Amino acid sequence: MERQQKKASSKYSFLFPAGLGIGVAIGAAIHNIGVGLAIGAGIGTILSLLGMHFQQRKSEKN
């Protein structure tokens, strides 16, 4: 069971860096790189949590 959980978490591991990149681009365009990093960290965290939530719901259905 532990092995499945590790596999499931790695499936969505790209979401945090993707969100960070998107947030940095948006924040840097709006204000500066520091704001971009803050926005990116928030977006990345939210996307990662959403990915884990949907993966957990999918495993509960099976």
mmCIF file of C-alpha atoms in Angstrom:
data_model
loop_
_atom_site.group_PDB
_atom_site.id
_atom_site.type_symbol
_atom_site.label_atom_id
_atom_site.label_comp_id
_atom_site.label_asym_id
_atom_site.label_seq_id
_atom_site.Cartn_x
_atom_site.Cartn_y
_atom_site.Cartn_z
ATOM 1 C CA MET A 1 0.000 0.000 0.000
ATOM 2 C CA GLU A 2 2.837 2.375 0.798
ATOM 3 C CA ARG A 3 4.288 1.775 -2.637
ATOM 4 C CA GLN A 4 1.010 2.802 -4.312
ATOM 5 C CA GLN A 5 0.903 5.992 -2.281
ATOM 6 C CA LYS A 6 4.428 6.959 -3.379
ATOM 7 C CA LYS A 7 3.537 6.287 -6.994
ATOM 8 C CA ALA A 8 0.361 8.354 -6.712
ATOM 9 C CA SER A 9 2.137 11.331 -5.161
ATOM 10 C CA SER A 10 4.814 11.339 -7.851
ATOM 11 C CA LYS A 11 2.133 11.435 -10.555
ATOM 12 C CA TYR A 12 1.252 15.002 -9.579
ATOM 13 C CA SER A 13 4.695 16.132 -8.465
ATOM 14 C CA PHE A 14 5.084 18.326 -11.555
ATOM 15 C CA LEU A 15 2.248 20.610 -10.408
ATOM 16 C CA PHE A 16 4.269 22.544 -7.828
ATOM 17 C CA PRO A 17 7.084 23.604 -10.188
ATOM 18 C CA ALA A 18 4.540 24.338 -12.918
ATOM 19 C CA GLY A 19 2.551 26.549 -10.557
ATOM 20 C CA LEU A 20 5.725 28.216 -9.356
ATOM 21 C CA GLY A 21 6.733 29.042 -12.928
ATOM 22 C CA ILE A 22 3.302 30.396 -13.798
ATOM 23 C CA GLY A 23 3.193 32.502 -10.637
ATOM 24 C CA VAL A 24 6.681 33.913 -11.185
ATOM 25 C CA ALA A 25 5.767 34.918 -14.723
ATOM 26 C CA ILE A 26 2.521 36.575 -13.626
ATOM 27 C CA GLY A 27 4.005 38.246 -10.541
ATOM 28 C CA ALA A 28 7.088 39.495 -12.363
ATOM 29 C CA ALA A 29 4.900 40.992 -15.083
ATOM 30 C CA ILE A 30 2.683 42.689 -12.499
ATOM 31 C CA HIS A 31 5.248 43.860 -9.939
ATOM 32 C CA ASN A 32 8.648 42.189 -9.403
ATOM 33 C CA ILE A 33 10.319 38.801 -8.973
ATOM 34 C CA GLY A 34 9.689 38.670 -5.212
ATOM 35 C CA VAL A 35 5.965 39.052 -5.717
ATOM 36 C CA GLY A 36 6.196 36.435 -8.462
ATOM 37 C CA LEU A 37 7.848 33.946 -6.125
ATOM 38 C CA ALA A 38 5.186 34.509 -3.482
ATOM 39 C CA ILE A 39 2.359 34.107 -5.989
ATOM 40 C CA GLY A 40 4.076 31.090 -7.545
ATOM 41 C CA ALA A 41 4.509 29.345 -4.213
ATOM 42 C CA GLY A 42 0.829 29.825 -3.501
ATOM 43 C CA ILE A 43 -0.286 28.604 -6.920
ATOM 44 C CA GLY A 44 2.090 25.644 -6.778
ATOM 45 C CA THR A 45 0.852 24.625 -3.349
ATOM 46 C CA ILE A 46 -2.787 24.848 -4.398
ATOM 47 C CA LEU A 47 -2.171 22.823 -7.568
ATOM 48 C CA SER A 48 -0.275 20.158 -5.628
ATOM 49 C CA LEU A 49 -3.049 19.868 -3.058
ATOM 50 C CA LEU A 50 -5.675 19.623 -5.799
ATOM 51 C CA GLY A 51 -3.690 16.900 -7.534
ATOM 52 C CA MET A 52 -3.378 14.876 -4.344
ATOM 53 C CA HIS A 53 -7.076 15.368 -3.594
ATOM 54 C CA PHE A 54 -8.179 14.094 -6.998
ATOM 55 C CA GLN A 55 -5.784 11.163 -6.801
ATOM 56 C CA GLN A 56 -7.186 10.217 -3.401
ATOM 57 C CA ARG A 57 -10.772 10.437 -4.694
ATOM 58 C CA LYS A 58 -9.847 8.257 -7.658
ATOM 59 C CA SER A 59 -8.315 5.590 -5.398
ATOM 60 C CA GLU A 60 -11.392 5.620 -3.115
ATOM 61 C CA LYS A 61 -13.670 4.877 -6.072
ATOM 62 C CA ASN A 62 -11.590 1.831 -7.057
#
